[in-house]
PDB file of N, CA and C in Angstrom:
ATOM      1  N   MET A 104      37.847  60.483   5.437  1.00  0.00           N
ATOM      2  CA  MET A 104      38.463  60.744   6.713  1.00  0.00           C
ATOM      3  C   MET A 104      39.885  61.250   6.528  1.00  0.00           C
ATOM      4  N   GLU A 105      40.545  60.760   5.500  1.00  0.00           N
ATOM      5  CA  GLU A 105      41.916  61.200   5.251  1.00  0.00           C
ATOM      6  C   GLU A 105      41.957  62.672   4.850  1.00  0.00           C
ATOM      7  N   ASN A 106      40.959  63.130   4.102  1.00  0.00           N
ATOM      8  CA  ASN A 106      40.939  64.525   3.651  1.00  0.00           C
ATOM      9  C   ASN A 106      40.613  65.496   4.772  1.00  0.00           C
ATOM     10  N   PHE A 107      39.645  65.149   5.622  1.00  0.00           N
ATOM     11  CA  PHE A 107      39.151  66.087   6.628  1.00  0.00           C
ATOM     12  C   PHE A 107      39.730  65.867   8.021  1.00  0.00           C
ATOM     13  N   LYS A 108      40.257  64.686   8.280  1.00  0.00           N
ATOM     14  CA  LYS A 108      40.885  64.353   9.566  1.00  0.00           C
ATOM     15  C   LYS A 108      40.052  64.788  10.787  1.00  0.00           C
ATOM     16  N   PRO A 109      38.846  64.244  10.918  1.00  0.00           N
ATOM     17  CA  PRO A 109      38.008  64.635  12.062  1.00  0.00           C
ATOM     18  C   PRO A 109      38.574  64.113  13.382  1.00  0.00           C
ATOM     19  N   ASP A 110      38.295  64.849  14.454  1.00  0.00           N
ATOM     20  CA  ASP A 110      38.664  64.392  15.792  1.00  0.00           C
ATOM     21  C   ASP A 110      37.625  63.420  16.334  1.00  0.00           C
ATOM     22  N   VAL A 111      36.366  63.631  15.911  1.00  0.00           N
ATOM     23  CA  VAL A 111      35.234  62.839  16.390  1.00  0.00           C
ATOM     24  C   VAL A 111      34.311  62.550  15.210  1.00  0.00           C
ATOM     25  N   VAL A 112      33.732  61.360  15.209  1.00  0.00           N
ATOM     26  CA  VAL A 112      32.714  60.997  14.221  1.00  0.00           C
ATOM     27  C   VAL A 112      31.434  60.665  14.978  1.00  0.00           C
ATOM     28  N   ALA A 113      30.340  61.273  14.552  1.00  0.00           N
ATOM     29  CA  ALA A 113      29.032  61.007  15.165  1.00  0.00           C
ATOM     30  C   ALA A 113      28.275  60.006  14.303  1.00  0.00           C
ATOM     31  N   VAL A 114      27.711  59.001  14.942  1.00  0.00           N
ATOM     32  CA  VAL A 114      26.892  58.018  14.234  1.00  0.00           C
ATOM     33  C   VAL A 114      25.567  57.845  14.970  1.00  0.00           C
ATOM     34  N   GLU A 115      24.561  57.484  14.206  1.00  0.00           N
ATOM     35  CA  GLU A 115      23.255  57.208  14.800  1.00  0.00           C
ATOM     36  C   GLU A 115      23.224  55.756  15.248  1.00  0.00           C
ATOM     37  N   GLN A 116      22.700  55.517  16.445  1.00  0.00           N
ATOM     38  CA  GLN A 116      22.566  54.143  16.929  1.00  0.00           C
ATOM     39  C   GLN A 116      21.644  53.373  15.993  1.00  0.00           C
ATOM     40  N   LEU A 117      21.935  52.097  15.844  1.00  0.00           N
ATOM     41  CA  LEU A 117      21.129  51.259  14.961  1.00  0.00           C
ATOM     42  C   LEU A 117      19.757  50.992  15.543  1.00  0.00           C
ATOM     43  N   TYR A 118      18.789  51.081  14.690  1.00  0.00           N
ATOM     44  CA  TYR A 118      17.443  50.656  15.044  1.00  0.00           C
ATOM     45  C   TYR A 118      16.815  50.105  13.780  1.00  0.00           C
ATOM     46  N   SER A 119      16.273  48.938  13.873  1.00  0.00           N
ATOM     47  CA  SER A 119      15.563  48.356  12.743  1.00  0.00           C
ATOM     48  C   SER A 119      14.401  47.547  13.282  1.00  0.00           C
ATOM     49  N   HIS A 120      13.277  47.695  12.659  1.00  0.00           N
ATOM     50  CA  HIS A 120      12.088  46.957  13.061  1.00  0.00           C
ATOM     51  C   HIS A 120      12.303  45.472  12.781  1.00  0.00           C
ATOM     52  N   TYR A 121      11.833  44.632  13.681  1.00  0.00           N
ATOM     53  CA  TYR A 121      12.010  43.187  13.535  1.00  0.00           C
ATOM     54  C   TYR A 121      11.430  42.653  12.229  1.00  0.00           C
ATOM     55  N   ALA A 122      10.503  43.377  11.640  1.00  0.00           N
ATOM     56  CA  ALA A 122       9.902  42.938  10.378  1.00  0.00           C
ATOM     57  C   ALA A 122      10.851  43.143   9.197  1.00  0.00           C
ATOM     58  N   HIS A 123      11.967  43.837   9.424  1.00  0.00           N
ATOM     59  CA  HIS A 123      12.912  44.129   8.339  1.00  0.00           C
ATOM     60  C   HIS A 123      14.330  43.696   8.715  1.00  0.00           C
ATOM     61  N   PRO A 124      14.548  42.396   8.910  1.00  0.00           N
ATOM     62  CA  PRO A 124      15.875  41.945   9.346  1.00  0.00           C
ATOM     63  C   PRO A 124      16.966  42.212   8.311  1.00  0.00           C
ATOM     64  N   ARG A 125      16.630  42.178   7.039  1.00  0.00           N
ATOM     65  CA  ARG A 125      17.632  42.439   5.990  1.00  0.00           C
ATOM     66  C   ARG A 125      18.183  43.858   6.122  1.00  0.00           C
ATOM     67  N   THR A 126      17.305  44.808   6.405  1.00  0.00           N
ATOM     68  CA  THR A 126      17.734  46.194   6.593  1.00  0.00           C
ATOM     69  C   THR A 126      18.701  46.294   7.765  1.00  0.00           C
ATOM     70  N   ALA A 127      18.395  45.608   8.847  1.00  0.00           N
ATOM     71  CA  ALA A 127      19.269  45.637  10.028  1.00  0.00           C
ATOM     72  C   ALA A 127      20.648  45.087   9.695  1.00  0.00           C
ATOM     73  N   ILE A 128      20.692  44.023   8.924  1.00  0.00           N
ATOM     74  CA  ILE A 128      21.973  43.418   8.551  1.00  0.00           C
ATOM     75  C   ILE A 128      22.788  44.377   7.689  1.00  0.00           C
ATOM     76  N   LEU A 129      22.147  44.978   6.694  1.00  0.00           N
ATOM     77  CA  LEU A 129      22.854  45.917   5.813  1.00  0.00           C
ATOM     78  C   LEU A 129      23.342  47.144   6.576  1.00  0.00           C
ATOM     79  N   MET A 130      22.505  47.661   7.465  1.00  0.00           N
ATOM     80  CA  MET A 130      22.909  48.815   8.271  1.00  0.00           C
ATOM     81  C   MET A 130      24.069  48.441   9.193  1.00  0.00           C
ATOM     82  N   GLY A 131      24.024  47.242   9.729  1.00  0.00           N
ATOM     83  CA  GLY A 131      25.106  46.775  10.589  1.00  0.00           C
ATOM     84  C   GLY A 131      26.424  46.681   9.844  1.00  0.00           C
ATOM     85  N   HIS A 132      26.367  46.228   8.597  1.00  0.00           N
ATOM     86  CA  HIS A 132      27.583  46.153   7.785  1.00  0.00           C
ATOM     87  C   HIS A 132      28.161  47.544   7.538  1.00  0.00           C
ATOM     88  N   ALA A 133      27.301  48.475   7.148  1.00  0.00           N
ATOM     89  CA  ALA A 133      27.759  49.844   6.879  1.00  0.00           C
ATOM     90  C   ALA A 133      28.351  50.467   8.141  1.00  0.00           C
ATOM     91  N   ARG A 134      27.667  50.297   9.247  1.00  0.00           N
ATOM     92  CA  ARG A 134      28.152  50.848  10.520  1.00  0.00           C
ATOM     93  C   ARG A 134      29.489  50.216  10.902  1.00  0.00           C
ATOM     94  N   GLY A 135      29.605  48.920  10.673  1.00  0.00           N
ATOM     95  CA  GLY A 135      30.851  48.220  10.987  1.00  0.00           C
ATOM     96  C   GLY A 135      32.038  48.773  10.214  1.00  0.00           C
ATOM     97  N   VAL A 136      31.824  49.088   8.947  1.00  0.00           N
ATOM     98  CA  VAL A 136      32.897  49.668   8.129  1.00  0.00           C
ATOM     99  C   VAL A 136      33.307  51.025   8.689  1.00  0.00           C
ATOM    100  N   ILE A 137      32.326  51.843   9.036  1.00  0.00           N
ATOM    101  CA  ILE A 137      32.612  53.170   9.598  1.00  0.00           C
ATOM    102  C   ILE A 137      33.395  53.038  10.901  1.00  0.00           C
ATOM    103  N   LEU A 138      32.930  52.164  11.779  1.00  0.00           N
ATOM    104  CA  LEU A 138      33.604  51.982  13.070  1.00  0.00           C
ATOM    105  C   LEU A 138      35.023  51.441  12.894  1.00  0.00           C
ATOM    106  N   GLN A 139      35.202  50.530  11.952  1.00  0.00           N
ATOM    107  CA  GLN A 139      36.537  49.974  11.690  1.00  0.00           C
ATOM    108  C   GLN A 139      37.489  51.051  11.189  1.00  0.00           C
ATOM    109  N   LYS A 140      37.034  51.863  10.230  1.00  0.00           N
ATOM    110  CA  LYS A 140      37.882  52.937   9.696  1.00  0.00           C
ATOM    111  C   LYS A 140      38.233  53.950  10.789  1.00  0.00           C
ATOM    112  N   CYS A 141      37.283  54.260  11.640  1.00  0.00           N
ATOM    113  CA  CYS A 141      37.556  55.180  12.752  1.00  0.00           C
ATOM    114  C   CYS A 141      38.576  54.578  13.713  1.00  0.00           C
ATOM    115  N   ALA A 142      38.430  53.303  14.012  1.00  0.00           N
ATOM    116  CA  ALA A 142      39.371  52.633  14.915  1.00  0.00           C
ATOM    117  C   ALA A 142      40.780  52.634  14.322  1.00  0.00           C
ATOM    118  N   GLU A 143      40.877  52.352  13.025  1.00  0.00           N
ATOM    119  CA  GLU A 143      42.184  52.339  12.360  1.00  0.00           C
ATOM    120  C   GLU A 143      42.848  53.713  12.400  1.00  0.00           C
ATOM    121  N   ALA A 144      42.041  54.765  12.339  1.00  0.00           N
ATOM    122  CA  ALA A 144      42.568  56.135  12.327  1.00  0.00           C
ATOM    123  C   ALA A 144      42.598  56.758  13.725  1.00  0.00           C
ATOM    124  N   SER A 145      42.274  55.975  14.751  1.00  0.00           N
ATOM    125  CA  SER A 145      42.219  56.465  16.143  1.00  0.00           C
ATOM    126  C   SER A 145      41.301  57.675  16.292  1.00  0.00           C
ATOM    127  N   ILE A 146      40.141  57.599  15.652  1.00  0.00           N
ATOM    128  CA  ILE A 146      39.146  58.669  15.721  1.00  0.00           C
ATOM    129  C   ILE A 146      38.063  58.260  16.712  1.00  0.00           C
ATOM    130  N   GLU A 147      37.752  59.158  17.631  1.00  0.00           N
ATOM    131  CA  GLU A 147      36.694  58.903  18.614  1.00  0.00           C
ATOM    132  C   GLU A 147      35.346  58.816  17.905  1.00  0.00           C
ATOM    133  N   VAL A 148      34.525  57.855  18.318  1.00  0.00           N
ATOM    134  CA  VAL A 148      33.177  57.700  17.768  1.00  0.00           C
ATOM    135  C   VAL A 148      32.176  57.964  18.880  1.00  0.00           C
ATOM    136  N   ARG A 149      31.192  58.799  18.583  1.00  0.00           N
ATOM    137  CA  ARG A 149      30.106  59.064  19.527  1.00  0.00           C
ATOM    138  C   ARG A 149      28.808  58.622  18.869  1.00  0.00           C
ATOM    139  N   SER A 150      28.046  57.835  19.594  1.00  0.00           N
ATOM    140  CA  SER A 150      26.811  57.264  19.075  1.00  0.00           C
ATOM    141  C   SER A 150      25.610  57.873  19.793  1.00  0.00           C
ATOM    142  N   PHE A 151      24.609  58.271  19.014  1.00  0.00           N
ATOM    143  CA  PHE A 151      23.411  58.908  19.553  1.00  0.00           C
ATOM    144  C   PHE A 151      22.170  58.234  18.986  1.00  0.00           C
ATOM    145  N   GLY A 152      21.157  58.090  19.824  1.00  0.00           N
ATOM    146  CA  GLY A 152      19.883  57.560  19.369  1.00  0.00           C
ATOM    147  C   GLY A 152      19.157  58.590  18.511  1.00  0.00           C
ATOM    148  N   ALA A 153      18.311  58.111  17.617  1.00  0.00           N
ATOM    149  CA  ALA A 153      17.578  59.005  16.717  1.00  0.00           C
ATOM    150  C   ALA A 153      16.725  60.007  17.489  1.00  0.00           C
ATOM    151  N   THR A 154      16.107  59.557  18.569  1.00  0.00           N
ATOM    152  CA  THR A 154      15.262  60.449  19.364  1.00  0.00           C
ATOM    153  C   THR A 154      16.086  61.578  19.973  1.00  0.00           C
ATOM    154  N   ARG A 155      17.253  61.250  20.481  1.00  0.00           N
ATOM    155  CA  ARG A 155      18.118  62.287  21.072  1.00  0.00           C
ATOM    156  C   ARG A 155      18.576  63.285  20.005  1.00  0.00           C
ATOM    157  N   ILE A 156      18.939  62.778  18.839  1.00  0.00           N
ATOM    158  CA  ILE A 156      19.380  63.660  17.754  1.00  0.00           C
ATOM    159  C   ILE A 156      18.262  64.623  17.380  1.00  0.00           C
ATOM    160  N   LYS A 157      17.072  64.083  17.155  1.00  0.00           N
ATOM    161  CA  LYS A 157      15.932  64.926  16.767  1.00  0.00           C
ATOM    162  C   LYS A 157      15.613  65.959  17.838  1.00  0.00           C
ATOM    163  N   LYS A 158      15.636  65.537  19.100  1.00  0.00           N
ATOM    164  CA  LYS A 158      15.336  66.468  20.197  1.00  0.00           C
ATOM    165  C   LYS A 158      16.393  67.564  20.283  1.00  0.00           C
ATOM    166  N   SER A 159      17.641  67.203  20.090  1.00  0.00           N
ATOM    167  CA  SER A 159      18.734  68.168  20.147  1.00  0.00           C
ATOM    168  C   SER A 159      18.605  69.231  19.055  1.00  0.00           C
ATOM    169  N   ILE A 160      18.129  68.822  17.894  1.00  0.00           N
ATOM    170  CA  ILE A 160      18.071  69.728  16.742  1.00  0.00           C
ATOM    171  C   ILE A 160      16.744  70.471  16.654  1.00  0.00           C
ATOM    172  N   THR A 161      15.635  69.745  16.837  1.00  0.00           N
ATOM    173  CA  THR A 161      14.309  70.356  16.629  1.00  0.00           C
ATOM    174  C   THR A 161      13.581  70.670  17.928  1.00  0.00           C
ATOM    175  N   GLY A 162      14.031  70.075  19.032  1.00  0.00           N
ATOM    176  CA  GLY A 162      13.316  70.218  20.294  1.00  0.00           C
ATOM    177  C   GLY A 162      12.237  69.167  20.465  1.00  0.00           C
ATOM    178  N   ASN A 163      12.077  68.306  19.457  1.00  0.00           N
ATOM    179  CA  ASN A 163      11.050  67.270  19.468  1.00  0.00           C
ATOM    180  C   ASN A 163      11.691  65.936  19.084  1.00  0.00           C
ATOM    181  N   GLY A 164      11.759  65.008  20.014  1.00  0.00           N
ATOM    182  CA  GLY A 164      12.362  63.708  19.754  1.00  0.00           C
ATOM    183  C   GLY A 164      11.621  62.854  18.751  1.00  0.00           C
ATOM    184  N   ARG A 165      10.401  63.242  18.430  1.00  0.00           N
ATOM    185  CA  ARG A 165       9.605  62.492  17.452  1.00  0.00           C
ATOM    186  C   ARG A 165       9.395  63.301  16.167  1.00  0.00           C
ATOM    187  N   ALA A 166      10.284  64.229  15.901  1.00  0.00           N
ATOM    188  CA  ALA A 166      10.166  65.079  14.712  1.00  0.00           C
ATOM    189  C   ALA A 166      10.194  64.234  13.438  1.00  0.00           C
ATOM    190  N   SER A 167       9.480  64.698  12.437  1.00  0.00           N
ATOM    191  CA  SER A 167       9.462  64.007  11.146  1.00  0.00           C
ATOM    192  C   SER A 167      10.759  64.287  10.390  1.00  0.00           C
ATOM    193  N   LYS A 168      10.991  63.500   9.340  1.00  0.00           N
ATOM    194  CA  LYS A 168      12.159  63.724   8.481  1.00  0.00           C
ATOM    195  C   LYS A 168      12.131  65.145   7.927  1.00  0.00           C
ATOM    196  N   GLU A 169      10.948  65.592   7.508  1.00  0.00           N
ATOM    197  CA  GLU A 169      10.823  66.937   6.941  1.00  0.00           C
ATOM    198  C   GLU A 169      11.137  68.011   7.985  1.00  0.00           C
ATOM    199  N   GLN A 170      10.709  67.805   9.221  1.00  0.00           N
ATOM    200  CA  GLN A 170      11.019  68.774  10.283  1.00  0.00           C
ATOM    201  C   GLN A 170      12.530  68.869  10.503  1.00  0.00           C
ATOM    202  N   VAL A 171      13.194  67.727  10.472  1.00  0.00           N
ATOM    203  CA  VAL A 171      14.650  67.723  10.634  1.00  0.00           C
ATOM    204  C   VAL A 171      15.292  68.467   9.466  1.00  0.00           C
ATOM    205  N   GLN A 172      14.836  68.178   8.249  1.00  0.00           N
ATOM    206  CA  GLN A 172      15.379  68.857   7.072  1.00  0.00           C
ATOM    207  C   GLN A 172      15.187  70.372   7.171  1.00  0.00           C
ATOM    208  N   ARG A 173      13.992  70.797   7.534  1.00  0.00           N
ATOM    209  CA  ARG A 173      13.707  72.240   7.619  1.00  0.00           C
ATOM    210  C   ARG A 173      14.535  72.912   8.722  1.00  0.00           C
ATOM    211  N   THR A 174      14.704  72.223   9.830  1.00  0.00           N
ATOM    212  CA  THR A 174      15.502  72.785  10.919  1.00  0.00           C
ATOM    213  C   THR A 174      16.962  72.922  10.502  1.00  0.00           C
ATOM    214  N   ILE A 175      17.501  71.904   9.850  1.00  0.00           N
ATOM    215  CA  ILE A 175      18.882  71.966   9.360  1.00  0.00           C
ATOM    216  C   ILE A 175      19.018  73.108   8.354  1.00  0.00           C
ATOM    217  N   GLN A 176      18.043  73.237   7.468  1.00  0.00           N
ATOM    218  CA  GLN A 176      18.057  74.323   6.487  1.00  0.00           C
ATOM    219  C   GLN A 176      18.120  75.679   7.191  1.00  0.00           C
ATOM    220  N   THR A 177      17.318  75.838   8.238  1.00  0.00           N
ATOM    221  CA  THR A 177      17.277  77.103   8.984  1.00  0.00           C
ATOM    222  C   THR A 177      18.579  77.346   9.746  1.00  0.00           C
ATOM    223  N   ILE A 178      19.049  76.343  10.476  1.00  0.00           N
ATOM    224  CA  ILE A 178      20.268  76.493  11.281  1.00  0.00           C
ATOM    225  C   ILE A 178      21.461  76.888  10.413  1.00  0.00           C
ATOM    226  N   LEU A 179      21.576  76.236   9.257  1.00  0.00           N
ATOM    227  CA  LEU A 179      22.739  76.458   8.397  1.00  0.00           C
ATOM    228  C   LEU A 179      22.493  77.495   7.304  1.00  0.00           C
ATOM    229  N   SER A 180      21.305  78.110   7.312  1.00  0.00           N
ATOM    230  CA  SER A 180      20.940  79.123   6.302  1.00  0.00           C
ATOM    231  C   SER A 180      21.134  78.593   4.882  1.00  0.00           C
ATOM    232  N   LEU A 181      20.654  77.380   4.659  1.00  0.00           N
ATOM    233  CA  LEU A 181      20.770  76.768   3.335  1.00  0.00           C
ATOM    234  C   LEU A 181      19.686  77.311   2.408  1.00  0.00           C
ATOM    235  N   PRO A 182      19.978  77.474   1.131  1.00  0.00           N
ATOM    236  CA  PRO A 182      18.976  77.995   0.196  1.00  0.00           C
ATOM    237  C   PRO A 182      17.833  77.006  -0.069  1.00  0.00           C
ATOM    238  N   ARG A 183      18.081  75.706   0.159  1.00  0.00           N
ATOM    239  CA  ARG A 183      17.031  74.689  -0.042  1.00  0.00           C
ATOM    240  C   ARG A 183      17.227  73.558   0.970  1.00  0.00           C
ATOM    241  N   LEU A 184      16.227  72.709   1.062  1.00  0.00           N
ATOM    242  CA  LEU A 184      16.299  71.572   1.989  1.00  0.00           C
ATOM    243  C   LEU A 184      17.463  70.657   1.619  1.00  0.00           C
ATOM    244  N   PRO A 185      18.179  70.141   2.615  1.00  0.00           N
ATOM    245  CA  PRO A 185      19.215  69.158   2.307  1.00  0.00           C
ATOM    246  C   PRO A 185      18.560  67.872   1.808  1.00  0.00           C
ATOM    247  N   GLU A 186      18.977  67.410   0.647  1.00  0.00           N
ATOM    248  CA  GLU A 186      18.422  66.205   0.033  1.00  0.00           C
ATOM    249  C   GLU A 186      19.552  65.238  -0.286  1.00  0.00           C
ATOM    250  N   PRO A 187      19.311  63.943  -0.213  1.00  0.00           N
ATOM    251  CA  PRO A 187      18.126  63.302   0.342  1.00  0.00           C
ATOM    252  C   PRO A 187      18.063  63.519   1.855  1.00  0.00           C
ATOM    253  N   ASN A 188      16.976  63.052   2.460  1.00  0.00           N
ATOM    254  CA  ASN A 188      16.812  63.318   3.891  1.00  0.00           C
ATOM    255  C   ASN A 188      17.894  62.653   4.743  1.00  0.00           C
ATOM    256  N   ASP A 189      18.581  61.658   4.197  1.00  0.00           N
ATOM    257  CA  ASP A 189      19.700  61.043   4.920  1.00  0.00           C
ATOM    258  C   ASP A 189      20.825  62.048   5.152  1.00  0.00           C
ATOM    259  N   VAL A 190      20.970  63.000   4.232  1.00  0.00           N
ATOM    260  CA  VAL A 190      21.981  64.050   4.390  1.00  0.00           C
ATOM    261  C   VAL A 190      21.637  64.896   5.613  1.00  0.00           C
ATOM    262  N   ALA A 191      20.366  65.259   5.737  1.00  0.00           N
ATOM    263  CA  ALA A 191      19.920  66.035   6.906  1.00  0.00           C
ATOM    264  C   ALA A 191      20.133  65.233   8.187  1.00  0.00           C
ATOM    265  N   ASP A 192      19.876  63.934   8.143  1.00  0.00           N
ATOM    266  CA  ASP A 192      20.091  63.080   9.319  1.00  0.00           C
ATOM    267  C   ASP A 192      21.564  63.085   9.736  1.00  0.00           C
ATOM    268  N   ALA A 193      22.462  62.996   8.762  1.00  0.00           N
ATOM    269  CA  ALA A 193      23.896  62.990   9.064  1.00  0.00           C
ATOM    270  C   ALA A 193      24.336  64.329   9.657  1.00  0.00           C
ATOM    271  N   ILE A 194      23.845  65.419   9.077  1.00  0.00           N
ATOM    272  CA  ILE A 194      24.173  66.751   9.605  1.00  0.00           C
ATOM    273  C   ILE A 194      23.614  66.897  11.016  1.00  0.00           C
ATOM    274  N   ALA A 195      22.394  66.413  11.220  1.00  0.00           N
ATOM    275  CA  ALA A 195      21.768  66.494  12.546  1.00  0.00           C
ATOM    276  C   ALA A 195      22.585  65.721  13.579  1.00  0.00           C
ATOM    277  N   ALA A 196      23.091  64.550  13.205  1.00  0.00           N
ATOM    278  CA  ALA A 196      23.923  63.765  14.130  1.00  0.00           C
ATOM    279  C   ALA A 196      25.193  64.534  14.489  1.00  0.00           C
ATOM    280  N   ALA A 197      25.800  65.174  13.494  1.00  0.00           N
ATOM    281  CA  ALA A 197      27.016  65.955  13.745  1.00  0.00           C
ATOM    282  C   ALA A 197      26.724  67.141  14.662  1.00  0.00           C
ATOM    283  N   LEU A 198      25.611  67.835  14.425  1.00  0.00           N
ATOM    284  CA  LEU A 198      25.252  68.977  15.266  1.00  0.00           C
ATOM    285  C   LEU A 198      24.897  68.537  16.685  1.00  0.00           C
ATOM    286  N   CYS A 199      24.232  67.402  16.812  1.00  0.00           N
ATOM    287  CA  CYS A 199      23.917  66.852  18.138  1.00  0.00           C
ATOM    288  C   CYS A 199      25.214  66.561  18.891  1.00  0.00           C
ATOM    289  N   CYS A 200      26.174  65.985  18.202  1.00  0.00           N
ATOM    290  CA  CYS A 200      27.471  65.684  18.809  1.00  0.00           C
ATOM    291  C   CYS A 200      28.154  66.977  19.251  1.00  0.00           C
ATOM    292  N   ALA A 201      28.128  67.983  18.395  1.00  0.00           N
ATOM    293  CA  ALA A 201      28.739  69.274  18.738  1.00  0.00           C
ATOM    294  C   ALA A 201      28.025  69.903  19.929  1.00  0.00           C
ATOM    295  N   ASN A 202      26.695  69.827  19.936  1.00  0.00           N
ATOM    296  CA  ASN A 202      25.922  70.379  21.057  1.00  0.00           C
ATOM    297  C   ASN A 202      26.239  69.651  22.356  1.00  0.00           C
ATOM    298  N   SER A 203      26.390  68.342  22.300  1.00  0.00           N
ATOM    299  CA  SER A 203      26.684  67.582  23.518  1.00  0.00           C
ATOM    300  C   SER A 203      28.095  67.888  24.008  1.00  0.00           C
ATOM    301  N   ALA A 204      29.014  68.138  23.093  1.00  0.00           N
ATOM    302  CA  ALA A 204      30.381  68.494  23.486  1.00  0.00           C
ATOM    303  C   ALA A 204      30.398  69.851  24.177  1.00  0.00           C
ATOM    304  N   LYS A 205      29.580  70.789  23.693  1.00  0.00           N
ATOM    305  CA  LYS A 205      29.495  72.112  24.315  1.00  0.00           C
ATOM    306  C   LYS A 205      28.982  71.999  25.744  1.00  0.00           C
ATOM    307  N   SER A 206      27.982  71.137  25.947  1.00  0.00           N
ATOM    308  CA  SER A 206      27.404  71.015  27.287  1.00  0.00           C
ATOM    309  C   SER A 206      28.382  70.358  28.258  1.00  0.00           C
ATOM    310  N   ILE A 207      29.297  69.561  27.747  1.00  0.00           N
ATOM    311  CA  ILE A 207      30.313  68.935  28.593  1.00  0.00           C
ATOM    312  C   ILE A 207      31.359  69.976  29.000  1.00  0.00           C
ATOM    313  N   VAL A 208      31.722  70.851  28.059  1.00  0.00           N
ATOM    314  CA  VAL A 208      32.764  71.846  28.294  1.00  0.00           C
ATOM    315  C   VAL A 208      32.288  72.938  29.233  1.00  0.00           C
ATOM    316  N   THR A 209      31.032  73.372  29.095  1.00  0.00           N
ATOM    317  CA  THR A 209      30.540  74.502  29.887  1.00  0.00           C
ATOM    318  C   THR A 209      29.986  74.079  31.219  1.00  0.00           C
TER     319      THR A 209
END
């Protein structure tokens, strides 16, 4: 954050299946660190659900990980799929945030 000084940080809302409580706890810790660092730097945080992110990027709220990767590859004219798929998810969240900001402005 110090290097790039973003005005806004996009994060995906937490979702974890009840059968995997450990995953939910670990994700909550990671999210908490991100939110704390943003608060310390006075950076706005925008949170989006996975379905909204996928719909914003692919047009399908139930798109697969591979569909998201391929769409990101196409949008950004990347020579190969963004790997791992978490990278594509992060880019998709950022693009969803940018798209939502455009719709607010226009």
